[in-house]
Coordinates of C-alpha atoms and ligand atoms in Angstrom, one line a residue:
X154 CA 3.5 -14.4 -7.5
X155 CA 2.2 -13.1 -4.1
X156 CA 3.8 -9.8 -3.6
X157 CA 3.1 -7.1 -0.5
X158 CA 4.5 -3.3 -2.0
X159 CA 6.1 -1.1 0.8
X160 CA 6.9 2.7 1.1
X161 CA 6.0 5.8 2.6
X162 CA 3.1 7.6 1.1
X163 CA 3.9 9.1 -1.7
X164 CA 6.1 6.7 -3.0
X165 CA 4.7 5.6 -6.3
X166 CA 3.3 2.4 -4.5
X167 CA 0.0 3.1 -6.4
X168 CA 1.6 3.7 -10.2
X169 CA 4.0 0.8 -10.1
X170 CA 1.6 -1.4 -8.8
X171 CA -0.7 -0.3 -11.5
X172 CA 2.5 -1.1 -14.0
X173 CA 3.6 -4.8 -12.1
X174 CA 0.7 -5.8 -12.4
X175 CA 0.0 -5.4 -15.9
X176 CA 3.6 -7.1 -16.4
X177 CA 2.9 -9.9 -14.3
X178 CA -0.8 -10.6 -15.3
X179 CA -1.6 -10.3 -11.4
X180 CA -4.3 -8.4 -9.4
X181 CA -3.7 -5.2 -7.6
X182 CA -5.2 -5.1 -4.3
X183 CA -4.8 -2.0 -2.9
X184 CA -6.9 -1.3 0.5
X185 CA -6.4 2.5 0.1
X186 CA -8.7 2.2 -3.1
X187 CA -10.9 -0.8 -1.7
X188 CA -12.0 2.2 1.7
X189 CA -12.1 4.7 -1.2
X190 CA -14.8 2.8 -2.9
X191 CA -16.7 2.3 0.3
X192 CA -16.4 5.9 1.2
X193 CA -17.8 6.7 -2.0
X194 CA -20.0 4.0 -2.5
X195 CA -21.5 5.2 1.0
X196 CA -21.0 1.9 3.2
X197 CA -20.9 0.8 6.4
X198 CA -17.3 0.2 6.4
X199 CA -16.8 3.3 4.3
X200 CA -18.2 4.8 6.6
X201 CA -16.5 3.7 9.3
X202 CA -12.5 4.2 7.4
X203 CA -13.8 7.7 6.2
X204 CA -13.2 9.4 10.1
X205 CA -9.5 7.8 10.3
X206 CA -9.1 8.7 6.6
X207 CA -9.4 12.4 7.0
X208 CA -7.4 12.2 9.8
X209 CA -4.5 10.7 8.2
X210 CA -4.6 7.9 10.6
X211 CA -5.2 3.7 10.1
X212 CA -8.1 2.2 9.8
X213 CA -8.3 -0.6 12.5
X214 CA -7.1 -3.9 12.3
X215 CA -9.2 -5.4 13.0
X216 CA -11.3 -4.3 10.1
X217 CA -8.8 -3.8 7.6
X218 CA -8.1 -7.6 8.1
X219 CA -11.0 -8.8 7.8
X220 CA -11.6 -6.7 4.7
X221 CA -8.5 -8.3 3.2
X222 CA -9.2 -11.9 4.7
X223 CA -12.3 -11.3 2.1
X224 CA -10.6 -9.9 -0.7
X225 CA -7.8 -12.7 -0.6
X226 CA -10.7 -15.0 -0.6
X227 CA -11.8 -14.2 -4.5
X228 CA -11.1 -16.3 -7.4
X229 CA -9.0 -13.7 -9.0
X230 CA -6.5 -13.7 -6.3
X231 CA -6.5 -17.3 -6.4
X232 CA -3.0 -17.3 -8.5
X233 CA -1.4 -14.6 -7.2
X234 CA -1.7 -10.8 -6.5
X235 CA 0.1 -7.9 -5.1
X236 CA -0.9 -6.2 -2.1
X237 CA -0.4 -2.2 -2.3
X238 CA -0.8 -0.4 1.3
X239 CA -0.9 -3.3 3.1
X240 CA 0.4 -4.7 5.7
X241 CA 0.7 -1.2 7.5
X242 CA 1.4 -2.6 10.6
X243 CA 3.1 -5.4 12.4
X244 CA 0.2 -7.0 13.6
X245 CA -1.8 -7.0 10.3
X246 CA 1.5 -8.6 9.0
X247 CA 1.4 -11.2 11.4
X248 CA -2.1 -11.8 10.9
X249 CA -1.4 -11.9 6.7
X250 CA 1.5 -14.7 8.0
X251 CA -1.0 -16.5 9.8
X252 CA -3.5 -16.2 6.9
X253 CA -0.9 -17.0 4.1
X254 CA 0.7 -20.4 6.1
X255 CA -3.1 -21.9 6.8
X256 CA -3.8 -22.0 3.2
X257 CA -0.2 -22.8 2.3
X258 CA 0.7 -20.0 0.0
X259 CA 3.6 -17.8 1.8
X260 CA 4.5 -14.6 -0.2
X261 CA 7.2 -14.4 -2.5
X262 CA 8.4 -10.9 -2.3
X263 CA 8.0 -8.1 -0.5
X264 CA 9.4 -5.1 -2.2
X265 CA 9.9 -1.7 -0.6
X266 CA 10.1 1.8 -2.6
X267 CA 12.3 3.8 -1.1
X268 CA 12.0 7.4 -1.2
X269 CA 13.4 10.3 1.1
X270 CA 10.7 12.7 2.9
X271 CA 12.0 15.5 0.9
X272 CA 10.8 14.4 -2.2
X273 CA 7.4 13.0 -0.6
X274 CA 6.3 16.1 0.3
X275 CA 6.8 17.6 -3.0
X276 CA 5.0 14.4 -4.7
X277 CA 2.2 14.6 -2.6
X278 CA 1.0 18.4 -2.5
X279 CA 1.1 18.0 -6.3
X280 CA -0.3 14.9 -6.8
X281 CA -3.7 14.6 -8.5
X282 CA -6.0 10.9 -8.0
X283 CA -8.9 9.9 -10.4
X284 CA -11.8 9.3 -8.0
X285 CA -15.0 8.0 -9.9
X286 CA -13.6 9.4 -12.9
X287 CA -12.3 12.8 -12.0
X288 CA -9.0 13.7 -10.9
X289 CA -8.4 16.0 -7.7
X290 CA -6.8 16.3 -4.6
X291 CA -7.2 14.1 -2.0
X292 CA -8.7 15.0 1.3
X293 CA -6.1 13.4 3.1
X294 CA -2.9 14.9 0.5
X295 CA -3.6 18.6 2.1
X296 CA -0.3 19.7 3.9
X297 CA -0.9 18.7 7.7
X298 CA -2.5 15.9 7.0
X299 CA 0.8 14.4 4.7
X300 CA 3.0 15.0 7.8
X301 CA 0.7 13.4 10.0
X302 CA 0.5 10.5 7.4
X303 CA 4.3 10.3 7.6
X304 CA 4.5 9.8 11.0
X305 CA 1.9 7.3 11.3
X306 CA 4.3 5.7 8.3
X307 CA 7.5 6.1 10.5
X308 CA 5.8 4.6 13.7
X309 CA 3.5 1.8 12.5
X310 CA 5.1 1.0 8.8
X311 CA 8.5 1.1 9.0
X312 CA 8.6 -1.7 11.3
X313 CA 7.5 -3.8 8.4
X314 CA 11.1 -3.3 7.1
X315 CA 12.9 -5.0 9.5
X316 CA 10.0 -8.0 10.2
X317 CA 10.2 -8.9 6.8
X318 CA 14.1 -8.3 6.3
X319 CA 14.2 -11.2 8.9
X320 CA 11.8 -13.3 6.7
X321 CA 13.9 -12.7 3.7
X322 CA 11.4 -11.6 1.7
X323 CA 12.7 -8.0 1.9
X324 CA 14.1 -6.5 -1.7
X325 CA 14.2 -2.7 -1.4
X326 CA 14.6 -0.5 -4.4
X327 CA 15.6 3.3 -4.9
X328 CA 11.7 4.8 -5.3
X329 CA 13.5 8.1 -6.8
X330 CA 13.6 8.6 -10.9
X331 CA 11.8 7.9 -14.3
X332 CA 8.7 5.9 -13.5
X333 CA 9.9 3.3 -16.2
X334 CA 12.8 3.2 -14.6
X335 CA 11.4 2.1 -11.1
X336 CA 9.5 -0.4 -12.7
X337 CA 12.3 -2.1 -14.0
X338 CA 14.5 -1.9 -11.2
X339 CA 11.2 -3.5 -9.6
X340 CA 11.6 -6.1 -12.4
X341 CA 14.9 -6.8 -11.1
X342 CA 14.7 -7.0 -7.8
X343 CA 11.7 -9.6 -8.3
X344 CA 13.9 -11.6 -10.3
X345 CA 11.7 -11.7 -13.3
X346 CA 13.2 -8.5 -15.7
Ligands
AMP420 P1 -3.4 4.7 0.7 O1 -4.3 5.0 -0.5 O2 -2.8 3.4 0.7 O3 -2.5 5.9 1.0 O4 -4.5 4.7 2.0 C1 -5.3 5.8 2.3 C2 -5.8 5.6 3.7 O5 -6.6 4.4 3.9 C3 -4.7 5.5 4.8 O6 -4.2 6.8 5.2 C4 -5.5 4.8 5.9 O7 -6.4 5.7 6.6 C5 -6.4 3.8 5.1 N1 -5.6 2.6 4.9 C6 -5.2 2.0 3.7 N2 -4.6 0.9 3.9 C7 -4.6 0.6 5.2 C8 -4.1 -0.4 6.1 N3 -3.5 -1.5 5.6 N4 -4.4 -0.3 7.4 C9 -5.0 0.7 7.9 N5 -5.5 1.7 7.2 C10 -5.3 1.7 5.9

């Protein structure tokens, strides 16, 4: 299956993609992680992502696409994957269409997590991330930079809802409860529980 994962920040996108995956024996492509490496690995492009990072604001799309353009391009992903934190916008989900119809292999689902702000906030300022092996905070979890995250989610992301409720792609779930919970309403909604 080819599935793209939307929600705000602080959704769970990142756990239950960890956990659909492993069900569905498909690979987790999450650009979050795939800048996170390159920040930490020290690269150009890590670089590059690292000042919008901090910030709480997107990475380019030009350079996001082309990052996933590659990724997409690897064996692995050859039978199907599941896109976590991406698209983010419309036009890097026009440019996924575009990608997607050339080679002939539309997506299958595009499930959205919803959450409300309330609890996103108290997610977030709590949550801990393993980064090369340790867990801690992440720069871009502190306080300011979550609401500025959220807003960048409200005025870029949410968008996505609507373009790919026309589609009819879109299957939304409630993102709030027992994480094994979420998963199989996730199970559900992808028709395969
Ligand atoms: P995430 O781990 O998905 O919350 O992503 C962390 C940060 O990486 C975001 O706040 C953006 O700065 C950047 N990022 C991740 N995915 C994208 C994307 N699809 N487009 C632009 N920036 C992204």
């Amino acid at each position: 299956m080819r599935i793209v994962l939307l929600g705000p920040p602080g959704a769970g996108k990142g756990t239950q993609a960890q956990l659909l995956t492993g069900r569905l024996g498909i690979p987790q492509i999450s650009t979050g992680d795939i800048f996170r490496a390159n920040v930490g690995q020290g690269t150009e492009l890590g670089k590059l992502a690292k000042t919008y990072m901090d910030a709480g604001d997107l990475v380019p799309d030009e350079v996001t696409v082309a990052m996933v353009e590659d990724r997409l391009a690897q064996p692995d992903a050859a039978g199907g994957y599941l896109l976590d934190g991406f698209p983010r916008t419309v036009a890097q989900a026009e440019a996924l269409d575009a990608l997607l119809a050339k080679a002939g292999s539309p997506l299958d689902a595009v499930l959205e997590i919803q959450v409300p702000d309330a609890h996103i906030i108290e997610r977030l300022s709590s949550r801990v991330t393993m980064i090369d092996g340790e867990a801690v905070q992440r720069d871009d979890d502190r306080p300011e930079t979550v609401r500025h995250r959220l807003q960048v989610y409200a005025e870029q992301t949410a968008p996505l809802v609507d373009f790919y409720r026309a589609t009819g792609a879109l299957r939304s779930i409630d993102g709030v409860g027992e994480v094994d919970e979420i998963t199989h309403r996730a199970l559900e909604a992808l028709g395969v529980a």
